[in-house]
């Protein structure tokens, strides 16, 4: 049996903007530290994503010290610096899918910058620690919490799953199309579909359900151009009950630090 090891770790601090590749990260109850703790909302206080606005892919995000730095991919000089720890106390109710939860407005400066750069009237919000957004109880056995991620705190994909897909595609794709938190090496294509309970290093996770994929996977994360792949190809062999599945949604049962090369062991 192949040894499975963590080969990549990603966070996406602002929902639907660029991700950050890490060598180590802290697992918190609602996701990796700083993962999807910020989100852009429209004038109706509803979440924005690349589904409607593919140009969101063109914003890079990095963490420097106590700040989140957001910049335009093709113009690094066009950037804004945001404190990781909000001093804002201005709260509002925001909508994300079927959920409504409390968020904090970041700043007028942030709202103006994102509205201008993306050419959409929008505001930036942050999730305070006091907000407890529940994972779907249909799949989660107990009360588990999630950030502004679509529905689950963690997503894992096997490198073998991507390699297998790329063999079927006219042009191979990189993993950033699928926005995982964890990528692992070893094992068979799509074997994560059948995982139950396991450890990455010393942190315990449960697999809840395969991830249903949307049009964001068809957006080139470097250019924001839309295509038909990989959904067209995935639909030919990964379709179930009208959903195209790729990757596995997870919750954690413990917290702690994970690192690249950590071994994955099954419980």
Tab-separated table of C-alpha atoms in Angstrom:
chain	number	residue	atom	x	y	z
A	1	UNK	CA	0.000	0.000	0.000
A	2	UNK	CA	1.342	3.407	-1.026
A	3	UNK	CA	2.309	5.773	1.749
A	4	UNK	CA	0.275	8.917	1.474
A	5	UNK	CA	1.873	12.245	2.283
A	6	UNK	CA	0.717	15.833	2.321
A	7	UNK	CA	2.273	17.497	-0.737
A	8	UNK	CA	0.571	20.921	-0.802
A	9	UNK	CA	-1.283	23.143	1.692
A	10	UNK	CA	-3.378	26.112	0.537
A	11	UNK	CA	-5.430	28.823	2.176
A	12	UNK	CA	-7.699	31.370	0.473
A	13	UNK	CA	-8.024	34.203	3.005
A	14	UNK	CA	-10.584	36.178	0.960
A	15	UNK	CA	-13.267	33.930	-0.500
A	16	UNK	CA	-12.869	33.485	-4.275
A	17	UNK	CA	-9.616	35.469	-4.559
A	18	UNK	CA	-6.146	33.981	-5.049
A	19	UNK	CA	-4.779	31.293	-2.759
A	20	UNK	CA	-1.555	31.091	-0.719
A	21	UNK	CA	0.700	28.028	-0.819
A	22	UNK	CA	2.058	27.179	2.644
A	23	UNK	CA	4.617	24.781	4.076
A	24	UNK	CA	2.868	24.653	7.453
A	25	UNK	CA	-0.526	25.698	8.775
A	26	UNK	CA	-2.646	25.623	11.914
A	27	UNK	CA	-5.851	23.566	11.835
A	28	UNK	CA	-8.675	25.408	13.580
A	29	UNK	CA	-12.210	24.172	14.063
A	30	UNK	CA	-13.661	26.202	11.195
A	31	UNK	CA	-10.771	25.605	8.764
A	32	UNK	CA	-7.094	26.389	8.368
A	33	UNK	CA	-5.952	29.589	10.099
A	34	UNK	CA	-6.957	32.653	8.021
A	35	UNK	CA	-8.727	30.502	5.409
A	36	UNK	CA	-11.822	32.244	3.994
A	37	UNK	CA	-12.204	34.521	6.982
A	38	UNK	CA	-12.879	37.471	4.642
A	39	UNK	CA	-15.481	37.813	1.903
A	40	UNK	CA	-16.757	40.379	-0.581
A	41	UNK	CA	-20.474	41.148	-0.504
A	42	UNK	CA	-22.812	43.026	-2.840
A	43	UNK	CA	-25.326	45.774	-2.081
A	44	UNK	CA	-27.791	43.146	-0.819
A	45	UNK	CA	-25.197	41.839	1.676
A	46	UNK	CA	-24.866	38.621	-0.334
A	47	UNK	CA	-21.533	36.901	-1.054
A	48	UNK	CA	-19.643	37.427	-4.319
A	49	UNK	CA	-17.578	34.767	-6.110
A	50	UNK	CA	-15.864	34.097	-9.414
A	51	UNK	CA	-19.082	32.404	-10.562
A	52	UNK	CA	-20.533	35.829	-11.331
A	53	UNK	CA	-17.293	37.841	-11.457
A	54	UNK	CA	-14.380	35.841	-12.912
A	55	UNK	CA	-12.128	38.917	-12.618
A	56	UNK	CA	-11.856	38.095	-8.895
A	57	UNK	CA	-9.299	35.446	-9.947
A	58	UNK	CA	-6.899	38.245	-10.891
A	59	UNK	CA	-6.357	39.355	-7.295
A	60	UNK	CA	-3.359	37.878	-5.483
A	61	UNK	CA	-3.351	37.570	-1.711
A	62	UNK	CA	-0.397	37.194	0.650
A	63	UNK	CA	0.232	37.552	4.356
A	64	UNK	CA	3.091	39.748	5.544
A	65	UNK	CA	3.460	40.070	9.299
A	66	UNK	CA	0.138	41.292	10.694
A	67	UNK	CA	-1.249	42.309	7.292
A	68	UNK	CA	-3.107	40.806	4.375
A	69	UNK	CA	-1.745	42.265	1.124
A	70	UNK	CA	-4.035	42.109	-1.911
A	71	UNK	CA	-2.663	43.054	-5.331
A	72	UNK	CA	-3.580	42.852	-8.995
A	73	UNK	CA	-1.815	39.955	-10.776
A	74	UNK	CA	-0.744	42.021	-13.767
A	75	UNK	CA	0.057	45.170	-11.767
A	76	UNK	CA	1.663	44.499	-8.367
A	77	UNK	CA	1.793	48.255	-7.663
A	78	UNK	CA	-2.008	48.254	-7.482
A	79	UNK	CA	-2.421	46.893	-3.966
A	80	UNK	CA	-4.024	47.348	-0.567
A	81	UNK	CA	-2.820	46.371	2.892
A	82	UNK	CA	-5.420	45.124	5.395
A	83	UNK	CA	-4.850	44.330	9.070
A	84	UNK	CA	-5.317	40.635	9.895
A	85	UNK	CA	-7.028	41.559	13.126
A	86	UNK	CA	-9.973	43.848	12.636
A	87	UNK	CA	-10.556	46.896	14.810
A	88	UNK	CA	-13.985	47.337	13.217
A	89	UNK	CA	-16.976	46.842	15.426
A	90	UNK	CA	-19.509	47.584	12.697
A	91	UNK	CA	-21.439	44.358	12.208
A	92	UNK	CA	-24.078	43.275	9.735
A	93	UNK	CA	-25.868	40.106	8.654
A	94	UNK	CA	-24.443	38.593	5.455
A	95	UNK	CA	-25.847	35.900	3.200
A	96	UNK	CA	-23.865	32.935	1.935
A	97	UNK	CA	-25.900	30.291	0.128
A	98	UNK	CA	-28.761	29.403	2.526
A	99	UNK	CA	-26.955	30.742	5.589
A	100	UNK	CA	-27.153	34.147	7.221
A	101	UNK	CA	-24.427	35.034	9.690
A	102	UNK	CA	-22.862	38.012	11.435
A	103	UNK	CA	-19.789	39.628	9.888
A	104	UNK	CA	-17.760	42.781	10.530
A	105	UNK	CA	-17.205	45.469	7.897
A	106	UNK	CA	-13.459	45.920	7.372
A	107	UNK	CA	-13.147	49.569	6.243
A	108	UNK	CA	-14.447	52.141	3.800
A	109	UNK	CA	-10.969	52.201	2.215
A	110	UNK	CA	-11.202	48.464	1.484
A	111	UNK	CA	-14.720	48.825	0.056
A	112	UNK	CA	-13.599	51.637	-2.268
A	113	UNK	CA	-10.493	49.763	-3.441
A	114	UNK	CA	-12.261	46.492	-4.258
A	115	UNK	CA	-15.197	48.290	-5.889
A	116	UNK	CA	-12.828	50.187	-8.183
A	117	UNK	CA	-10.492	47.293	-9.012
A	118	UNK	CA	-13.281	44.802	-9.741
A	119	UNK	CA	-15.684	47.368	-11.200
A	120	UNK	CA	-18.445	46.062	-8.909
A	121	UNK	CA	-20.025	47.933	-6.021
A	122	UNK	CA	-18.937	45.739	-3.121
A	123	UNK	CA	-17.802	45.677	0.499
A	124	UNK	CA	-15.259	43.561	2.366
A	125	UNK	CA	-16.302	41.749	5.536
A	126	UNK	CA	-14.469	39.603	8.060
A	127	UNK	CA	-15.815	36.738	10.171
A	128	UNK	CA	-15.395	37.432	13.893
A	129	UNK	CA	-14.563	34.580	16.268
A	130	UNK	CA	-18.005	34.964	17.824
A	131	UNK	CA	-19.761	33.912	14.592
A	132	UNK	CA	-20.619	30.215	14.577
A	133	UNK	CA	-21.719	29.132	11.094
A	134	UNK	CA	-22.741	25.477	11.109
A	135	UNK	CA	-21.695	22.794	8.653
A	136	UNK	CA	-24.733	21.168	6.982
A	137	UNK	CA	-26.236	18.877	9.649
A	138	UNK	CA	-27.380	16.474	6.926
A	139	UNK	CA	-23.743	15.397	6.533
A	140	UNK	CA	-22.102	16.501	9.770
A	141	UNK	CA	-22.842	14.199	12.721
A	142	UNK	CA	-22.426	16.925	15.350
A	143	UNK	CA	-22.130	20.686	15.576
A	144	UNK	CA	-19.167	21.575	13.379
A	145	UNK	CA	-18.362	25.075	12.206
A	146	UNK	CA	-17.153	26.548	8.943
A	147	UNK	CA	-15.753	29.895	7.794
A	148	UNK	CA	-17.045	31.644	4.644
A	149	UNK	CA	-16.121	28.517	2.616
A	150	UNK	CA	-19.010	27.184	0.537
A	151	UNK	CA	-20.022	24.521	3.002
A	152	UNK	CA	-17.168	22.645	4.657
A	153	UNK	CA	-14.016	23.642	6.539
A	154	UNK	CA	-11.505	21.584	4.501
A	155	UNK	CA	-11.124	20.097	1.012
A	156	UNK	CA	-8.605	17.382	0.086
A	157	UNK	CA	-7.640	16.135	-3.400
A	158	UNK	CA	-5.175	13.406	-4.369
A	159	UNK	CA	-2.438	14.294	-6.851
A	160	UNK	CA	-3.300	10.968	-8.523
A	161	UNK	CA	-6.862	12.236	-9.071
A	162	UNK	CA	-5.564	15.335	-10.856
A	163	UNK	CA	-3.032	13.321	-12.887
A	164	UNK	CA	-5.787	10.930	-13.967
A	165	UNK	CA	-8.020	13.839	-15.024
A	166	UNK	CA	-5.170	15.536	-16.891
A	167	UNK	CA	-4.600	12.399	-18.971
A	168	UNK	CA	-8.176	12.789	-20.230
A	169	UNK	CA	-8.046	16.549	-20.903
A	170	UNK	CA	-6.922	18.237	-24.142
A	171	UNK	CA	-4.779	20.598	-22.018
A	172	UNK	CA	-3.596	19.644	-18.518
A	173	UNK	CA	-4.707	21.884	-15.638
A	174	UNK	CA	-3.048	22.877	-12.387
A	175	UNK	CA	-4.582	22.169	-8.993
A	176	UNK	CA	-5.549	25.823	-8.373
A	177	UNK	CA	-8.653	25.284	-10.542
A	178	UNK	CA	-10.067	23.179	-7.690
A	179	UNK	CA	-9.109	25.361	-4.706
A	180	UNK	CA	-8.180	22.543	-2.278
A	181	UNK	CA	-6.717	23.017	1.180
A	182	UNK	CA	-4.768	19.755	1.029
A	183	UNK	CA	-3.156	17.796	-1.795
A	184	UNK	CA	-1.576	14.417	-1.134
A	185	UNK	CA	0.664	12.026	-3.038
A	186	UNK	CA	0.425	8.233	-3.056
A	187	UNK	CA	-2.662	6.130	-3.600
A	188	UNK	CA	-5.075	5.646	-6.485
A	189	UNK	CA	-7.067	8.218	-8.483
A	190	UNK	CA	-10.158	9.407	-6.584
A	191	UNK	CA	-9.576	7.046	-3.658
A	192	UNK	CA	-10.381	9.946	-1.317
A	193	UNK	CA	-14.047	9.336	-2.292
A	194	UNK	CA	-14.032	6.362	0.078
A	195	UNK	CA	-12.072	7.765	3.003
A	196	UNK	CA	-13.695	7.901	6.436
A	197	UNK	CA	-11.524	8.886	9.431
A	198	UNK	CA	-7.803	9.620	9.201
A	199	UNK	CA	-4.938	11.681	10.565
A	200	UNK	CA	-2.702	14.182	8.792
A	201	UNK	CA	0.310	14.215	11.077
A	202	UNK	CA	-1.374	14.235	14.489
A	203	UNK	CA	-4.597	16.030	13.489
A	204	UNK	CA	-7.739	13.896	13.095
A	205	UNK	CA	-10.177	14.466	10.211
A	206	UNK	CA	-13.358	12.851	8.890
A	207	UNK	CA	-14.382	12.807	5.242
A	208	UNK	CA	-18.046	13.871	4.948
A	209	UNK	CA	-18.965	13.957	1.261
A	210	UNK	CA	-17.421	14.350	-2.192
A	211	UNK	CA	-17.203	17.939	-3.413
A	212	UNK	CA	-19.695	18.970	-6.112
A	213	UNK	CA	-17.888	21.187	-8.612
A	214	UNK	CA	-19.101	24.427	-10.204
A	215	UNK	CA	-18.121	26.764	-13.053
A	216	UNK	CA	-15.214	28.239	-11.039
A	217	UNK	CA	-13.203	25.177	-12.119
A	218	UNK	CA	-13.560	26.393	-15.752
A	219	UNK	CA	-11.960	29.803	-15.019
A	220	UNK	CA	-8.248	30.182	-15.774
A	221	UNK	CA	-6.842	31.546	-12.505
A	222	UNK	CA	-4.108	33.496	-14.323
A	223	UNK	CA	-6.231	35.217	-16.978
A	224	UNK	CA	-9.856	34.935	-15.678
A	225	UNK	CA	-10.851	33.470	-19.076
A	226	UNK	CA	-13.716	30.947	-18.986
A	227	UNK	CA	-13.738	27.637	-20.832
A	228	UNK	CA	-15.678	24.361	-20.711
A	229	UNK	CA	-12.990	22.236	-19.085
A	230	UNK	CA	-12.559	20.441	-16.780
A	231	UNK	CA	-16.329	20.162	-16.162
A	232	UNK	CA	-17.057	18.715	-19.599
A	233	UNK	CA	-14.524	15.907	-19.145
A	234	UNK	CA	-15.253	15.326	-15.459
A	235	UNK	CA	-18.961	14.955	-16.274
A	236	UNK	CA	-18.102	11.999	-18.534
A	237	UNK	CA	-16.837	9.886	-15.613
A	238	UNK	CA	-17.429	11.727	-12.315
A	239	UNK	CA	-21.140	12.556	-12.490
A	240	UNK	CA	-23.535	11.340	-9.837
A	241	UNK	CA	-27.141	12.493	-9.319
A	242	UNK	CA	-26.536	15.379	-11.719
A	243	UNK	CA	-23.500	16.634	-9.773
A	244	UNK	CA	-19.898	16.537	-10.968
A	245	UNK	CA	-17.711	15.343	-8.077
A	246	UNK	CA	-13.996	15.912	-7.496
A	247	UNK	CA	-12.202	16.040	-4.143
A	248	UNK	CA	-13.501	15.350	-0.644
A	249	UNK	CA	-14.990	17.676	1.978
A	250	UNK	CA	-13.687	17.243	5.530
A	251	UNK	CA	-14.220	18.277	9.126
A	252	UNK	CA	-11.608	18.032	11.884
A	253	UNK	CA	-11.912	16.334	15.287
A	254	UNK	CA	-8.800	17.957	16.738
A	255	UNK	CA	-6.702	21.048	16.123
A	256	UNK	CA	-2.958	21.490	15.742
A	257	UNK	CA	-0.195	22.149	13.265
A	258	UNK	CA	0.209	20.327	9.970
A	259	UNK	CA	3.249	20.374	7.710
A	260	UNK	CA	4.228	19.369	4.202
A	261	UNK	CA	5.343	15.743	4.062
A	262	UNK	CA	3.116	14.819	7.026
A	263	UNK	CA	1.960	11.245	6.633
A	264	UNK	CA	-1.723	10.406	6.251
A	265	UNK	CA	-2.761	7.456	8.420
A	266	UNK	CA	-6.182	5.831	8.580
A	267	UNK	CA	-8.029	5.201	11.830
